[in-house]
Amino acid sequence: MVVIRSVSAKSIFDSRKEKTIEVSIKTNVGEFKASAPNGKSKGKHEAKSYKKNLLGDIETLKKFSDYFSMENIDFFDDLKRIEDIVSGNVGANTLFALESAILKAMAKEKKKEVWEIVDSKARKFPRLVGNCIGGGKHSGNEKKPDFQEFLLIPNEKSTKENFELMKKIKEKVEQDLKEFDEKFKSIKNDEYAWETSLNEKEVLDVLLKYEIPLGLDIAASSFYSRKKYLYKNPMLKRDSGEQFRYISNLIENFDLFYIEDPFDEEDFEDFSKLTKKFANKLIVGDDLTVTNPERLEKAIKMKSINALIVKPNQIGNLTEVKTVCELAKKYGIKIIFSHRSGETNEDILADLTFGFQADFLKCGIAGKEREVKIKRLIEIEKDLAR
Ligand code: PEP
Ligand code: MG
């Protein structure tokens, strides 16, 4: 049983040099820390990262520190009592970091791994989804693809092989971009994906020759305004019917395997039409569903998606993350656990992905903050193979 003796927090920098929260807890079995990442192309319906601001949440945790000591924490579902204590007083980043630190303490106390606290029977490994070329909000260059992420989704035998293959292709793509993009400067964006001045069709042409399943995070809400999708490269406006036809053409012409957020975050209807038309592709909700059980229920009712992004700090509350995963599994919706664009060296995402038996882990290809998570998954794989 874990007994929390005190809780404190401080601000640290994420990979984008923006501040985020790190929570430390002192317990009967030692001291544990965990931090939360930061999003940039956030969904409108995400929970707020902090109640008012980061410093406010740090102060609030200090005030609540003594309350936690009354709780004995033994199982994953005991986290609910922690949530009840702080509910409404701190934001999603703070709650996620606090609950993550508690999970680490529980694992230590039980001499188990963190994923075993979630589900000790977990055995299936997720496929990796890695961002190779970027555009949209995550890239700082002027001329760029309007879509946010061009994803590689290898399907080799192990996580290690999948990771190696993604890295190899990303290196080769650098040479391709040198050849086809005269403005290319080998610069990496927020998620360490290549920045390019090519547009989405030109990028897909580059990636097609690698004969690897490809995906897009269109992050369509980020360029949707007054009922139009506002493309800049090249400059043109598409209404929702035109967007539907354009996305359908891309899926067909480039045999895309995975399409995240192809429409605005309120447009459950167009998602539904696309899922119906392409039942054998992954039509993925991120800004649409924001790891929120109620939004997922609506998406299920309207048959809007067949796959779903889970970002624990979109909701903050790990018992709701569990509800979302259970709902998704019940309705045959594939689960993709995902990093955020501003990441920290926290690796608990790998344990959560495996513990919740997600189908995919979307976690970039490079940069130490992303590598720690993939390496942790490789470590779990190695331990289980022994
Ligand atoms: C995403 O849209 O999938 C993403 C990682 O964005 P962010 O973390 O910036 O919200
Ligand atoms: Mg997304």
GROMACS .gro file of C-alpha atoms and ligand atoms in nm:
model
  397
    1MET     CA    1   0.000   0.000   0.000
    2VAL     CA    2   0.131   0.347  -0.089
    3VAL     CA    3   0.097   0.629   0.161
    4ILE     CA    4   0.169   0.976   0.026
    5ARG     CA    5   0.351   1.185   0.285
    6SER     CA    6   0.380   1.506   0.084
    7VAL     CA    7   0.337   1.649  -0.263
    8SER     CA    8   0.529   1.933  -0.430
    9ALA     CA    9   0.572   2.066  -0.783
   10LYS     CA   10   0.793   2.294  -0.988
   11SER     CA   11   0.813   2.423  -1.342
   12ILE     CA   12   1.056   2.269  -1.590
   13PHE     CA   13   1.114   2.330  -1.962
   14ASP     CA   14   0.975   2.109  -2.235
   15SER     CA   15   1.145   2.032  -2.569
   16ARG     CA   16   1.009   2.360  -2.709
   17LYS     CA   17   1.160   2.552  -2.415
   18GLU     CA   18   0.814   2.623  -2.279
   19LYS     CA   19   0.733   2.579  -1.913
   20THR     CA   20   0.551   2.273  -1.791
   21ILE     CA   21   0.490   2.105  -1.456
   22GLU     CA   22   0.692   1.839  -1.274
   23VAL     CA   23   0.531   1.685  -0.965
   24SER     CA   24   0.725   1.512  -0.686
   25ILE     CA   25   0.572   1.295  -0.418
   26LYS     CA   26   0.726   1.158  -0.099
   27THR     CA   27   0.582   0.823   0.004
   28ASN     CA   28   0.644   0.531   0.240
   29VAL     CA   29   0.845   0.367  -0.042
   30GLY     CA   30   1.053   0.663  -0.161
   31GLU     CA   31   1.033   0.978  -0.371
   32PHE     CA   32   0.886   0.981  -0.724
   33LYS     CA   33   0.865   1.243  -0.995
   34ALA     CA   34   0.667   1.281  -1.316
   35SER     CA   35   0.611   1.562  -1.566
   36ALA     CA   36   0.347   1.655  -1.823
   37PRO     CA   37   0.397   1.754  -2.190
   38ASN     CA   38   0.247   2.058  -2.368
   39GLY     CA   39   0.034   2.062  -2.682
   40LYS     CA   40   0.034   2.337  -2.943
   41SER     CA   41  -0.233   2.239  -3.194
   42LYS     CA   42  -0.478   2.177  -2.913
   43GLY     CA   43  -0.839   2.076  -2.949
   44LYS     CA   44  -1.094   2.338  -2.847
   45HIS     CA   45  -1.258   2.088  -2.612
   46GLU     CA   46  -0.944   1.977  -2.427
   47ALA     CA   47  -0.935   2.023  -2.051
   48LYS     CA   48  -0.730   2.324  -1.946
   49SER     CA   49  -0.365   2.246  -1.863
   50TYR     CA   50  -0.384   2.445  -1.537
   51LYS     CA   51  -0.673   2.582  -1.332
   52LYS     CA   52  -0.549   2.940  -1.380
   53ASN     CA   53  -0.180   2.906  -1.452
   54LEU     CA   54   0.118   2.685  -1.374
   55LEU     CA   55   0.229   2.877  -1.064
   56GLY     CA   56  -0.124   2.870  -0.928
   57ASP     CA   57  -0.137   2.490  -0.961
   58ILE     CA   58   0.202   2.455  -0.788
   59GLU     CA   59   0.065   2.656  -0.494
   60THR     CA   60  -0.259   2.457  -0.487
   61LEU     CA   61  -0.075   2.124  -0.470
   62LYS     CA   62   0.127   2.256  -0.176
   63LYS     CA   63  -0.195   2.347   0.005
   64PHE     CA   64  -0.347   2.005  -0.061
   65SER     CA   65  -0.029   1.817   0.034
   66ASP     CA   66  -0.158   1.703   0.376
   67TYR     CA   67  -0.492   1.577   0.244
   68PHE     CA   68  -0.329   1.300   0.038
   69SER     CA   69  -0.175   1.135   0.346
   70MET     CA   70  -0.518   1.013   0.457
   71GLU     CA   71  -0.550   0.790   0.148
   72ASN     CA   72  -0.404   0.442   0.116
   73ILE     CA   73  -0.342   0.371  -0.250
   74ASP     CA   74  -0.326   0.009  -0.355
   75PHE     CA   75  -0.481  -0.034  -0.701
   76PHE     CA   76  -0.514   0.166  -1.021
   77ASP     CA   77  -0.876   0.252  -0.943
   78ASP     CA   78  -0.770   0.409  -0.611
   79LEU     CA   79  -0.648   0.703  -0.822
   80LYS     CA   80  -1.013   0.808  -0.829
   81ARG     CA   81  -0.984   0.918  -0.466
   82ILE     CA   82  -0.688   1.141  -0.552
   83GLU     CA   83  -0.890   1.287  -0.840
   84ASP     CA   84  -1.181   1.355  -0.603
   85ILE     CA   85  -0.951   1.547  -0.367
   86VAL     CA   86  -0.807   1.784  -0.629
   87SER     CA   87  -1.098   1.782  -0.875
   88GLY     CA   88  -1.175   2.134  -1.000
   89ASN     CA   89  -0.873   2.281  -0.823
   90VAL     CA   90  -0.592   2.196  -1.067
   91GLY     CA   91  -0.562   2.154  -1.444
   92ALA     CA   92  -0.504   1.850  -1.664
   93ASN     CA   93  -0.124   1.877  -1.681
   94THR     CA   94  -0.096   1.889  -1.303
   95LEU     CA   95  -0.334   1.600  -1.246
   96PHE     CA   96  -0.162   1.385  -1.509
   97ALA     CA   97   0.184   1.446  -1.357
   98LEU     CA   98   0.054   1.379  -1.004
   99GLU     CA   99  -0.119   1.053  -1.099
  100SER     CA  100   0.184   0.940  -1.299
  101ALA     CA  101   0.411   0.990  -0.997
  102ILE     CA  102   0.164   0.790  -0.785
  103LEU     CA  103   0.163   0.505  -1.040
  104LYS     CA  104   0.543   0.494  -1.019
  105ALA     CA  105   0.520   0.468  -0.639
  106MET     CA  106   0.262   0.188  -0.666
  107ALA     CA  107   0.487  -0.004  -0.903
  108LYS     CA  108   0.782   0.030  -0.668
  109GLU     CA  109   0.577  -0.078  -0.367
  110LYS     CA  110   0.451  -0.388  -0.546
  111LYS     CA  111   0.790  -0.460  -0.707
  112LYS     CA  112   0.621  -0.441  -1.046
  113GLU     CA  113   0.647  -0.234  -1.360
  114VAL     CA  114   0.414   0.065  -1.407
  115TRP     CA  115   0.230  -0.107  -1.695
  116GLU     CA  116   0.148  -0.401  -1.464
  117ILE     CA  117  -0.041  -0.166  -1.234
  118VAL     CA  118  -0.264  -0.083  -1.530
  119ASP     CA  119  -0.297  -0.440  -1.659
  120SER     CA  120  -0.061  -0.718  -1.553
  121LYS     CA  121  -0.190  -0.938  -1.835
  122ALA     CA  122  -0.086  -0.697  -2.111
  123ARG     CA  123   0.113  -0.873  -2.385
  124LYS     CA  124   0.032  -0.712  -2.722
  125PHE     CA  125   0.280  -0.447  -2.842
  126PRO     CA  126   0.163  -0.132  -3.020
  127ARG     CA  127   0.284  -0.041  -3.368
  128LEU     CA  128   0.481   0.282  -3.389
  129VAL     CA  129   0.353   0.590  -3.570
  130GLY     CA  130   0.639   0.834  -3.642
  131ASN     CA  131   0.633   1.189  -3.775
  132CYS     CA  132   0.879   1.213  -4.065
  133ILE     CA  133   0.789   1.545  -4.233
  134GLY     CA  134   0.597   1.829  -4.074
  135GLY     CA  135   0.395   2.136  -4.164
  136GLY     CA  136   0.106   2.338  -4.021
  137LYS     CA  137   0.135   2.472  -3.668
  138HIS     CA  138   0.435   2.256  -3.576
  139SER     CA  139   0.666   2.400  -3.842
  140GLY     CA  140   0.811   2.751  -3.830
  141ASN     CA  141   0.909   2.796  -4.195
  142GLU     CA  142   0.705   3.024  -4.418
  143LYS     CA  143   0.619   2.803  -4.715
  144LYS     CA  144   0.521   2.459  -4.587
  145PRO     CA  145   0.262   2.186  -4.624
  146ASP     CA  146  -0.076   2.281  -4.477
  147PHE     CA  147  -0.101   1.939  -4.315
  148GLN     CA  148   0.071   1.902  -3.979
  149GLU     CA  149   0.228   1.555  -3.991
  150PHE     CA  150   0.336   1.298  -4.251
  151LEU     CA  151   0.359   0.973  -4.064
  152LEU     CA  152   0.545   0.646  -4.115
  153ILE     CA  153   0.369   0.341  -3.972
  154PRO     CA  154   0.601   0.041  -4.011
  155ASN     CA  155   0.480  -0.311  -3.947
  156GLU     CA  156   0.794  -0.513  -3.869
  157LYS     CA  157   0.816  -0.791  -3.612
  158SER     CA  158   0.930  -0.586  -3.312
  159THR     CA  159   0.930  -0.233  -3.174
  160LYS     CA  160   1.306  -0.222  -3.217
  161GLU     CA  161   1.284  -0.312  -3.587
  162ASN     CA  162   1.001  -0.065  -3.640
  163PHE     CA  163   1.207   0.209  -3.475
  164GLU     CA  164   1.519   0.128  -3.679
  165LEU     CA  165   1.322   0.129  -4.005
  166MET     CA  166   1.162   0.467  -3.931
  167LYS     CA  167   1.500   0.619  -3.848
  168LYS     CA  168   1.654   0.479  -4.168
  169ILE     CA  169   1.376   0.614  -4.388
  170LYS     CA  170   1.388   0.953  -4.217
  171GLU     CA  171   1.760   0.980  -4.301
  172LYS     CA  172   1.696   0.886  -4.664
  173VAL     CA  173   1.411   1.137  -4.683
  174GLU     CA  174   1.661   1.409  -4.590
  175GLN     CA  175   1.849   1.329  -4.912
  176ASP     CA  176   1.524   1.326  -5.113
  177LEU     CA  177   1.425   1.667  -4.979
  178LYS     CA  178   1.770   1.803  -5.068
  179GLU     CA  179   1.700   1.690  -5.421
  180PHE     CA  180   1.336   1.795  -5.462
  181ASP     CA  181   1.301   2.100  -5.234
  182GLU     CA  182   1.537   2.380  -5.325
  183LYS     CA  183   1.450   2.565  -5.003
  184PHE     CA  184   1.528   2.262  -4.780
  185LYS     CA  185   1.780   2.339  -4.504
  186SER     CA  186   1.780   2.014  -4.302
  187ILE     CA  187   1.589   2.191  -4.024
  188LYS     CA  188   1.368   1.990  -3.787
  189ASN     CA  189   1.040   2.121  -3.645
  190ASP     CA  190   0.882   2.098  -3.298
  191GLU     CA  191   0.857   1.721  -3.320
  192TYR     CA  192   1.195   1.674  -3.493
  193ALA     CA  193   1.025   1.608  -3.827
  194TRP     CA  194   1.177   1.764  -4.140
  195GLU     CA  195   1.058   2.111  -4.235
  196THR     CA  196   0.996   2.146  -4.608
  197SER     CA  197   0.854   2.399  -4.851
  198LEU     CA  198   0.685   2.123  -5.052
  199ASN     CA  199   0.306   2.089  -5.041
  200GLU     CA  200   0.123   1.779  -4.921
  201LYS     CA  201   0.102   1.606  -5.259
  202GLU     CA  202   0.472   1.662  -5.326
  203VAL     CA  203   0.558   1.529  -4.980
  204LEU     CA  204   0.347   1.217  -5.035
  205ASP     CA  205   0.521   1.165  -5.371
  206VAL     CA  206   0.855   1.162  -5.187
  207LEU     CA  207   0.733   0.915  -4.923
  208LEU     CA  208   0.548   0.678  -5.155
  209LYS     CA  209   0.859   0.507  -5.286
  210TYR     CA  210   0.947   0.367  -4.941
  211GLU     CA  211   0.654   0.128  -4.963
  212ILE     CA  212   0.568   0.168  -4.598
  213PRO     CA  213   0.216   0.231  -4.463
  214LEU     CA  214   0.167   0.609  -4.456
  215GLY     CA  215  -0.047   0.837  -4.243
  216LEU     CA  216  -0.144   1.203  -4.221
  217ASP     CA  217  -0.234   1.424  -3.928
  218ILE     CA  218  -0.421   1.689  -4.119
  219ALA     CA  219  -0.509   1.884  -3.801
  220ALA     CA  220  -0.781   2.044  -4.014
  221SER     CA  221  -0.921   2.265  -3.736
  222SER     CA  222  -0.595   2.461  -3.745
  223PHE     CA  223  -0.675   2.597  -4.092
  224TYR     CA  224  -1.056   2.599  -4.082
  225SER     CA  225  -1.228   2.934  -4.061
  226ARG     CA  226  -1.578   3.056  -4.154
  227LYS     CA  227  -1.680   2.722  -4.305
  228LYS     CA  228  -1.374   2.699  -4.531
  229TYR     CA  229  -1.046   2.512  -4.518
  230LEU     CA  230  -0.788   2.781  -4.598
  231TYR     CA  231  -0.493   2.626  -4.781
  232LYS     CA  232  -0.180   2.834  -4.833
  233ASN     CA  233   0.042   2.598  -5.034
  234PRO     CA  234  -0.102   2.652  -5.291
  235MET     CA  235  -0.341   2.926  -5.181
  236LEU     CA  236  -0.702   2.807  -5.214
  237LYS     CA  237  -1.019   2.762  -5.015
  238ARG     CA  238  -1.213   2.438  -4.991
  239ASP     CA  239  -1.564   2.409  -4.851
  240SER     CA  240  -1.650   2.091  -4.663
  241GLY     CA  241  -1.766   1.906  -4.978
  242GLU     CA  242  -1.443   1.997  -5.157
  243GLN     CA  243  -1.239   1.898  -4.853
  244PHE     CA  244  -1.418   1.563  -4.847
  245ARG     CA  245  -1.338   1.498  -5.214
  246TYR     CA  246  -0.978   1.617  -5.177
  247ILE     CA  247  -0.910   1.392  -4.877
  248SER     CA  248  -1.084   1.099  -5.052
  249ASN     CA  249  -0.858   1.150  -5.357
  250LEU     CA  250  -0.545   1.160  -5.142
  251ILE     CA  251  -0.648   0.840  -4.963
  252GLU     CA  252  -0.705   0.664  -5.294
  253ASN     CA  253  -0.409   0.801  -5.490
  254PHE     CA  254  -0.151   0.749  -5.216
  255ASP     CA  255  -0.310   0.443  -5.058
  256LEU     CA  256  -0.305   0.613  -4.718
  257PHE     CA  257  -0.343   0.385  -4.417
  258TYR     CA  258  -0.414   0.645  -4.147
  259ILE     CA  259  -0.592   0.984  -4.158
  260GLU     CA  260  -0.611   1.194  -3.840
  261ASP     CA  261  -0.841   1.496  -3.803
  262PRO     CA  262  -0.931   1.539  -4.172
  263PHE     CA  263  -1.214   1.780  -4.083
  264ASP     CA  264  -1.290   2.052  -3.830
  265GLU     CA  265  -1.324   1.940  -3.467
  266GLU     CA  266  -1.703   1.999  -3.463
  267ASP     CA  267  -1.772   1.815  -3.787
  268PHE     CA  268  -1.878   1.468  -3.664
  269GLU     CA  269  -2.087   1.431  -3.984
  270ASP     CA  270  -1.805   1.453  -4.239
  271PHE     CA  271  -1.589   1.224  -4.026
  272SER     CA  272  -1.876   0.979  -4.036
  273LYS     CA  273  -1.908   0.995  -4.416
  274LEU     CA  274  -1.536   0.935  -4.457
  275THR     CA  275  -1.536   0.641  -4.213
  276LYS     CA  276  -1.823   0.487  -4.407
  277LYS     CA  277  -1.647   0.536  -4.741
  278PHE     CA  278  -1.310   0.407  -4.620
  279ALA     CA  279  -1.399   0.140  -4.365
  280ASN     CA  280  -1.066  -0.037  -4.425
  281LYS     CA  281  -0.855   0.274  -4.344
  282LEU     CA  282  -0.795   0.427  -4.003
  283ILE     CA  283  -1.001   0.743  -3.966
  284VAL     CA  284  -0.865   0.893  -3.648
  285GLY     CA  285  -1.010   1.149  -3.406
  286ASP     CA  286  -0.776   1.370  -3.204
  287ASP     CA  287  -0.910   1.728  -3.176
  288LEU     CA  288  -1.251   1.574  -3.248
  289THR     CA  289  -1.254   1.349  -2.942
  290VAL     CA  290  -0.986   1.499  -2.708
  291THR     CA  291  -0.965   1.184  -2.489
  292ASN     CA  292  -1.305   1.276  -2.351
  293PRO     CA  293  -1.558   0.996  -2.280
  294GLU     CA  294  -1.857   1.213  -2.379
  295ARG     CA  295  -1.704   1.323  -2.711
  296LEU     CA  296  -1.608   0.961  -2.780
  297GLU     CA  297  -1.966   0.848  -2.707
  298LYS     CA  298  -2.094   1.100  -2.962
  299ALA     CA  299  -1.835   0.981  -3.217
  300ILE     CA  300  -1.944   0.620  -3.155
  301LYS     CA  301  -2.311   0.704  -3.191
  302MET     CA  302  -2.247   0.888  -3.518
  303LYS     CA  303  -1.992   0.629  -3.640
  304SER     CA  304  -1.750   0.918  -3.696
  305ILE     CA  305  -1.422   0.732  -3.640
  306ASN     CA  306  -1.272   0.385  -3.629
  307ALA     CA  307  -0.957   0.497  -3.444
  308LEU     CA  308  -0.884   0.741  -3.165
  309ILE     CA  309  -0.590   0.939  -3.029
  310VAL     CA  310  -0.540   0.916  -2.652
  311LYS     CA  311  -0.333   1.198  -2.503
  312PRO     CA  312  -0.361   1.156  -2.126
  313ASN     CA  313  -0.316   1.528  -2.057
  314GLN     CA  314  -0.602   1.624  -2.289
  315ILE     CA  315  -0.823   1.513  -2.000
  316GLY     CA  316  -0.567   1.481  -1.717
  317ASN     CA  317  -0.765   1.225  -1.528
  318LEU     CA  318  -0.630   0.868  -1.563
  319THR     CA  319  -0.955   0.700  -1.460
  320GLU     CA  320  -1.123   0.880  -1.752
  321VAL     CA  321  -0.837   0.768  -1.979
  322LYS     CA  322  -0.931   0.416  -1.867
  323THR     CA  323  -1.299   0.479  -1.946
  324VAL     CA  324  -1.207   0.609  -2.291
  325CYS     CA  325  -0.993   0.301  -2.363
  326GLU     CA  326  -1.266   0.063  -2.241
  327LEU     CA  327  -1.529   0.236  -2.454
  328ALA     CA  328  -1.303   0.229  -2.760
  329LYS     CA  329  -1.231  -0.142  -2.716
  330LYS     CA  330  -1.600  -0.222  -2.667
  331TYR     CA  331  -1.684  -0.061  -3.002
  332GLY     CA  332  -1.384  -0.192  -3.195
  333ILE     CA  333  -1.217   0.148  -3.222
  334LYS     CA  334  -0.838   0.130  -3.253
  335ILE     CA  335  -0.643   0.318  -2.987
  336ILE     CA  336  -0.338   0.535  -3.059
  337PHE     CA  337  -0.158   0.671  -2.753
  338SER     CA  338   0.023   0.992  -2.843
  339HIS     CA  339   0.297   1.229  -2.728
  340ARG     CA  340   0.246   1.608  -2.747
  341SER     CA  341   0.451   1.844  -2.961
  342GLY     CA  342   0.621   1.991  -2.651
  343GLU     CA  343   0.763   1.686  -2.476
  344THR     CA  344   0.966   1.614  -2.161
  345ASN     CA  345   1.197   1.327  -2.067
  346GLU     CA  346   0.906   1.150  -1.898
  347ASP     CA  347   0.869   0.793  -2.029
  348ILE     CA  348   0.550   0.679  -1.853
  349LEU     CA  349   0.361   0.715  -2.184
  350ALA     CA  350   0.520   0.385  -2.296
  351ASP     CA  351   0.393   0.202  -1.985
  352LEU     CA  352   0.045   0.350  -2.023
  353THR     CA  353   0.035   0.261  -2.394
  354PHE     CA  354   0.131  -0.097  -2.320
  355GLY     CA  355  -0.076  -0.127  -2.000
  356PHE     CA  356  -0.390  -0.005  -2.177
  357GLN     CA  357  -0.307  -0.238  -2.468
  358ALA     CA  358  -0.322   0.038  -2.727
  359ASP     CA  359  -0.286  -0.059  -3.093
  360PHE     CA  360  -0.037   0.218  -3.177
  361LEU     CA  361   0.207   0.458  -3.010
  362LYS     CA  362   0.251   0.788  -3.193
  363CYS     CA  363   0.569   0.929  -3.060
  364GLY     CA  364   0.790   1.084  -3.327
  365ILE     CA  365   1.111   0.937  -3.461
  366ALA     CA  366   1.389   1.147  -3.312
  367GLY     CA  367   1.486   1.375  -3.025
  368LYS     CA  368   1.575   1.252  -2.677
  369GLU     CA  369   1.233   1.330  -2.528
  370ARG     CA  370   1.068   1.097  -2.780
  371GLU     CA  371   1.343   0.837  -2.790
  372VAL     CA  372   1.314   0.774  -2.411
  373LYS     CA  373   0.956   0.663  -2.462
  374ILE     CA  374   1.029   0.431  -2.754
  375LYS     CA  375   1.334   0.292  -2.571
  376ARG     CA  376   1.117   0.222  -2.268
  377LEU     CA  377   0.877   0.026  -2.490
  378ILE     CA  378   1.171  -0.169  -2.634
  379GLU     CA  379   1.284  -0.243  -2.277
  380ILE     CA  380   0.939  -0.379  -2.185
  381GLU     CA  381   0.950  -0.595  -2.498
  382LYS     CA  382   1.294  -0.729  -2.406
  383ASP     CA  383   1.192  -0.802  -2.045
  384LEU     CA  384   0.886  -0.997  -2.156
  385ALA     CA  385   1.085  -1.200  -2.407
  386ARG     CA  386   1.318  -1.330  -2.134
  387PEP     C1  387  -0.128   1.634  -3.265
  387PEP     O1  388  -0.210   1.710  -3.315
  387PEP     O2  389  -0.136   1.513  -3.286
  387PEP     C2  390  -0.023   1.689  -3.176
  387PEP     C3  391   0.078   1.612  -3.131
  387PEP     O3  392  -0.040   1.819  -3.143
  387PEP     P1  393  -0.011   1.898  -3.008
  387PEP     O4  394   0.064   1.812  -2.913
  387PEP     O5  395   0.068   2.020  -3.053
  387PEP     O6  396  -0.145   1.939  -2.956
  388MG      MG  397  -0.336   1.541  -3.401
   0.00000   0.00000   0.00000
